[in-house]
XYZ file of C-alpha atoms in Angstrom:
276
model
C 0.000 0.000 0.000
C 1.588 3.338 -1.029
C 2.228 6.014 1.565
C -0.445 8.664 1.862
C 0.764 12.109 0.790
C 0.823 14.997 3.262
C -1.447 17.276 1.232
C -5.068 17.391 2.217
C -6.865 16.050 -0.901
C -8.714 18.784 -2.797
C -10.535 16.445 -5.158
C -13.957 15.612 -3.645
C -13.823 12.270 -5.452
C -10.734 11.392 -3.421
C -12.387 12.053 -0.061
C -14.874 10.115 1.989
C -17.285 11.512 4.577
C -15.059 9.917 7.211
C -12.040 11.798 5.824
C -13.944 15.072 5.933
C -15.139 14.445 9.492
C -11.632 13.589 10.645
C -10.174 16.670 8.968
C -12.792 18.877 10.589
C -12.071 17.384 13.998
C -8.350 18.100 13.674
C -8.675 21.575 12.155
C -7.940 24.067 14.923
C -7.850 27.830 14.208
C -4.590 28.274 16.123
C -2.791 25.887 13.737
C -3.710 27.134 10.253
C -0.611 25.751 8.521
C -1.058 22.288 10.036
C -4.674 22.238 8.870
C -3.481 21.987 5.260
C -1.959 18.544 5.903
C -3.843 15.307 5.397
C -5.096 14.110 8.777
C -4.525 10.442 8.029
C -0.958 11.172 6.939
C -0.288 12.759 10.337
C -1.854 9.779 12.140
C 0.119 7.219 10.115
C 3.409 8.969 10.853
C 2.897 10.140 14.442
C 5.154 9.037 17.276
C 3.516 10.945 20.140
C 1.713 14.295 20.519
C 0.728 16.100 17.297
C 4.182 17.223 16.131
C 2.950 19.714 13.514
C 0.790 21.554 16.024
C 3.717 21.799 18.405
C 6.117 22.936 15.688
C 3.684 25.579 14.478
C 3.429 26.900 18.041
C 7.228 26.909 18.316
C 7.613 28.757 15.020
C 5.581 31.633 16.430
C 8.344 32.256 18.981
C 11.235 31.828 16.545
C 10.355 34.741 14.300
C 10.597 35.190 10.515
C 14.299 36.047 10.628
C 15.069 32.534 11.884
C 12.987 30.420 9.496
C 13.902 32.477 6.451
C 14.101 30.901 2.969
C 17.349 29.041 2.488
C 18.295 28.891 6.171
C 19.986 25.675 7.318
C 17.994 23.966 10.077
C 18.754 20.868 12.151
C 15.563 19.000 13.105
C 16.861 17.049 16.105
C 14.887 13.920 16.978
C 12.698 14.271 13.896
C 10.991 10.878 14.233
C 9.294 10.037 10.952
C 10.287 13.428 9.492
C 6.855 15.056 9.549
C 8.347 18.139 11.182
C 11.183 18.194 8.648
C 8.701 18.066 5.759
C 6.686 20.849 7.407
C 9.740 23.076 7.836
C 10.785 22.662 4.195
C 7.311 23.129 2.722
C 6.135 25.968 4.939
C 9.316 28.015 5.307
C 11.503 26.936 2.371
C 14.444 26.123 4.641
C 17.064 23.409 4.122
C 16.622 20.734 6.776
C 18.846 18.025 8.178
C 16.396 15.476 9.604
C 18.281 13.675 12.375
C 16.893 10.738 14.341
C 18.296 7.665 16.058
C 15.324 5.302 15.903
C 13.887 5.846 12.411
C 15.650 4.390 9.385
C 16.969 7.185 7.128
C 15.747 5.196 4.096
C 12.186 5.186 5.451
C 12.340 8.907 6.086
C 13.825 9.484 2.637
C 10.769 7.826 1.101
C 8.383 10.032 3.081
C 10.415 13.117 2.262
C 10.437 12.325 -1.459
C 6.700 11.651 -1.380
C 6.189 15.093 0.099
C 8.147 16.658 -2.750
C 10.970 18.085 -0.638
C 13.841 15.673 -1.289
C 15.875 18.607 -2.593
C 15.574 20.416 0.766
C 15.549 17.676 3.439
C 18.410 15.281 4.169
C 17.606 12.346 6.514
C 20.434 11.059 8.694
C 20.788 8.631 11.583
C 22.353 10.381 14.561
C 22.496 10.069 18.331
C 22.006 13.343 20.188
C 25.323 13.057 22.033
C 27.304 12.181 18.909
C 26.078 14.501 16.165
C 28.177 14.184 12.983
C 28.142 17.869 12.024
C 30.764 20.567 12.018
C 30.763 23.616 14.235
C 28.748 26.614 13.009
C 26.881 24.489 10.453
C 23.295 25.567 11.163
C 21.332 28.789 11.349
C 18.785 27.150 13.659
C 18.177 23.951 15.603
C 14.654 22.808 16.440
C 13.421 19.820 18.398
C 9.836 18.711 19.017
C 8.958 16.181 21.731
C 12.515 14.848 21.961
C 14.803 17.314 23.727
C 13.640 16.281 27.212
C 15.307 12.888 26.761
C 18.821 14.299 26.462
C 18.738 18.054 27.081
C 18.408 18.029 30.879
C 22.159 17.339 31.129
C 23.872 20.527 32.356
C 26.588 20.163 29.726
C 24.405 19.345 26.733
C 23.291 22.769 25.485
C 26.809 24.272 25.293
C 27.886 21.309 23.177
C 24.826 21.511 20.929
C 25.060 25.240 20.309
C 28.550 24.852 18.868
C 26.740 23.606 15.773
C 24.999 26.985 15.442
C 26.409 29.929 13.561
C 27.066 32.966 15.786
C 23.700 34.434 16.715
C 21.893 31.268 15.630
C 18.736 30.101 17.399
C 17.757 26.894 19.169
C 14.086 26.233 19.898
C 12.376 23.229 21.455
C 8.934 22.075 22.541
C 8.799 19.468 25.300
C 6.147 17.778 27.434
C 6.262 19.771 30.645
C 5.066 20.374 34.175
C 3.117 23.513 34.979
C 5.179 23.780 38.179
C 8.042 21.697 39.515
C 7.074 18.767 41.754
C 8.436 18.866 45.291
C 9.666 15.608 46.757
C 10.062 12.203 45.170
C 6.441 11.294 44.435
C 4.109 12.556 41.697
C 0.735 14.110 42.535
C -1.633 11.484 43.883
C -3.999 11.676 40.913
C -1.104 10.856 38.550
C 0.395 7.973 40.526
C -1.436 5.255 38.511
C 0.092 6.592 35.289
C 3.500 7.897 36.363
C 6.640 6.374 34.901
C 10.226 7.104 36.013
C 10.938 8.656 32.594
C 8.404 11.407 33.368
C 10.900 12.964 35.769
C 12.556 14.477 32.688
C 9.481 16.747 32.419
C 10.100 20.218 33.850
C 8.413 23.582 34.086
C 9.077 26.547 31.776
C 10.762 28.320 34.689
C 13.077 25.343 35.192
C 14.019 25.335 31.508
C 14.672 29.085 31.519
C 16.984 28.727 34.499
C 18.662 25.626 33.038
C 19.431 27.306 29.726
C 20.470 30.620 31.307
C 22.895 28.887 33.668
C 24.555 27.124 30.749
C 25.931 30.421 29.489
C 25.409 29.167 25.934
C 22.326 31.183 24.959
C 20.281 34.243 25.731
C 16.798 32.896 26.454
C 14.146 34.728 24.439
C 11.152 32.557 25.361
C 10.276 29.954 27.974
C 6.528 29.613 28.318
C 3.603 27.299 28.926
C 1.182 26.414 26.141
C -2.321 27.571 27.091
C -4.653 24.558 27.014
C -1.928 22.433 25.457
C -3.227 19.471 27.433
C -6.587 19.762 25.631
C -4.868 19.528 22.233
C -2.857 16.569 23.499
C -6.030 14.846 24.745
C -7.876 15.448 21.459
C -4.967 13.966 19.535
C -4.769 10.914 21.824
C -8.484 10.254 21.348
C -8.211 10.521 17.580
C -5.145 8.273 17.345
C -6.790 5.689 19.609
C -9.827 5.634 17.310
C -8.144 5.923 13.922
C -4.674 4.367 14.080
C -4.080 0.923 12.655
C -1.083 0.381 14.958
C -2.055 -1.543 18.109
C 0.873 -0.153 20.093
C -0.057 3.448 19.347
C -3.697 2.731 20.105
C -2.811 1.356 23.542
C -0.392 4.181 24.323
C -2.886 6.827 23.210
C -5.659 5.380 25.342
C -3.409 5.305 28.394
C -2.235 8.878 27.782
C -5.835 10.017 27.354
C -6.775 8.473 30.704
C -3.872 10.285 32.347
C -4.733 13.638 30.792
C -8.382 13.343 31.793
C -7.348 12.599 35.366
C -5.004 15.596 35.394
C -7.216 18.173 33.597
C -4.261 20.460 32.973
C -3.285 20.811 36.629
C 0.186 19.365 36.093
C 0.916 18.300 32.506
C 1.188 20.186 29.241
C 3.880 21.615 26.973
C 6.639 24.199 27.242
C 8.538 25.923 24.471
C 12.012 27.266 25.023
C 13.957 29.454 22.606
C 17.481 30.810 22.930
C 19.944 32.682 20.761
C 23.580 31.609 20.766
C 25.788 34.013 22.671
């Protein structure tokens, strides 16, 4: 079965009522660029929260001078390259799509299918061993990945060496509204909590963490208003529409957690800094 293309189909003959209903459900006014992408394509290629929504929110804090046509961008932890395709198509930048767990050949097929093979290069890379020279990129972005490696005090100074002077790094991560005191999660989250969740931190924590590094001037570190509601909507849709049993199970469990929390603790933070 051929891969679905990212474009939302314009030909009524190519759409079903179910396609239209799904597209309507996932069309949110605050993400106008993401709304142009085929909903089933995003479901087939997801690896967590809706990456295009999160990237579109991040782009609003980066500014047009960062994602300017022709800029060189590292998409760190790109997963199945949806965000890399989005960056190339929406902003006409040149993207290096780096991920450890997704085969570069698989991403190359998706990238070619999206018509951006001339602007996106897929590579396999581990975040602590990036095979790029210093001052290679104008910008580095990371969506739903940076929390797994970026809490290390020494990581950001090493990463920003890949940026040109004055270059920008911007990330979106699952986050805590406020830091959790002690060693136990809130009682209502105990049935769902995993040790890996301790890599989630508040926007204030990320601002302090990046400022202390001395590597960047922090220009944004904020909480996404109602981000948990978007996350919950996406989990419900994936649980209903995905053909992957693993993603269905994970989405259902995440939805249960988010309903129990109701935005009291969990959501998303974006953090942006400019290389000193």
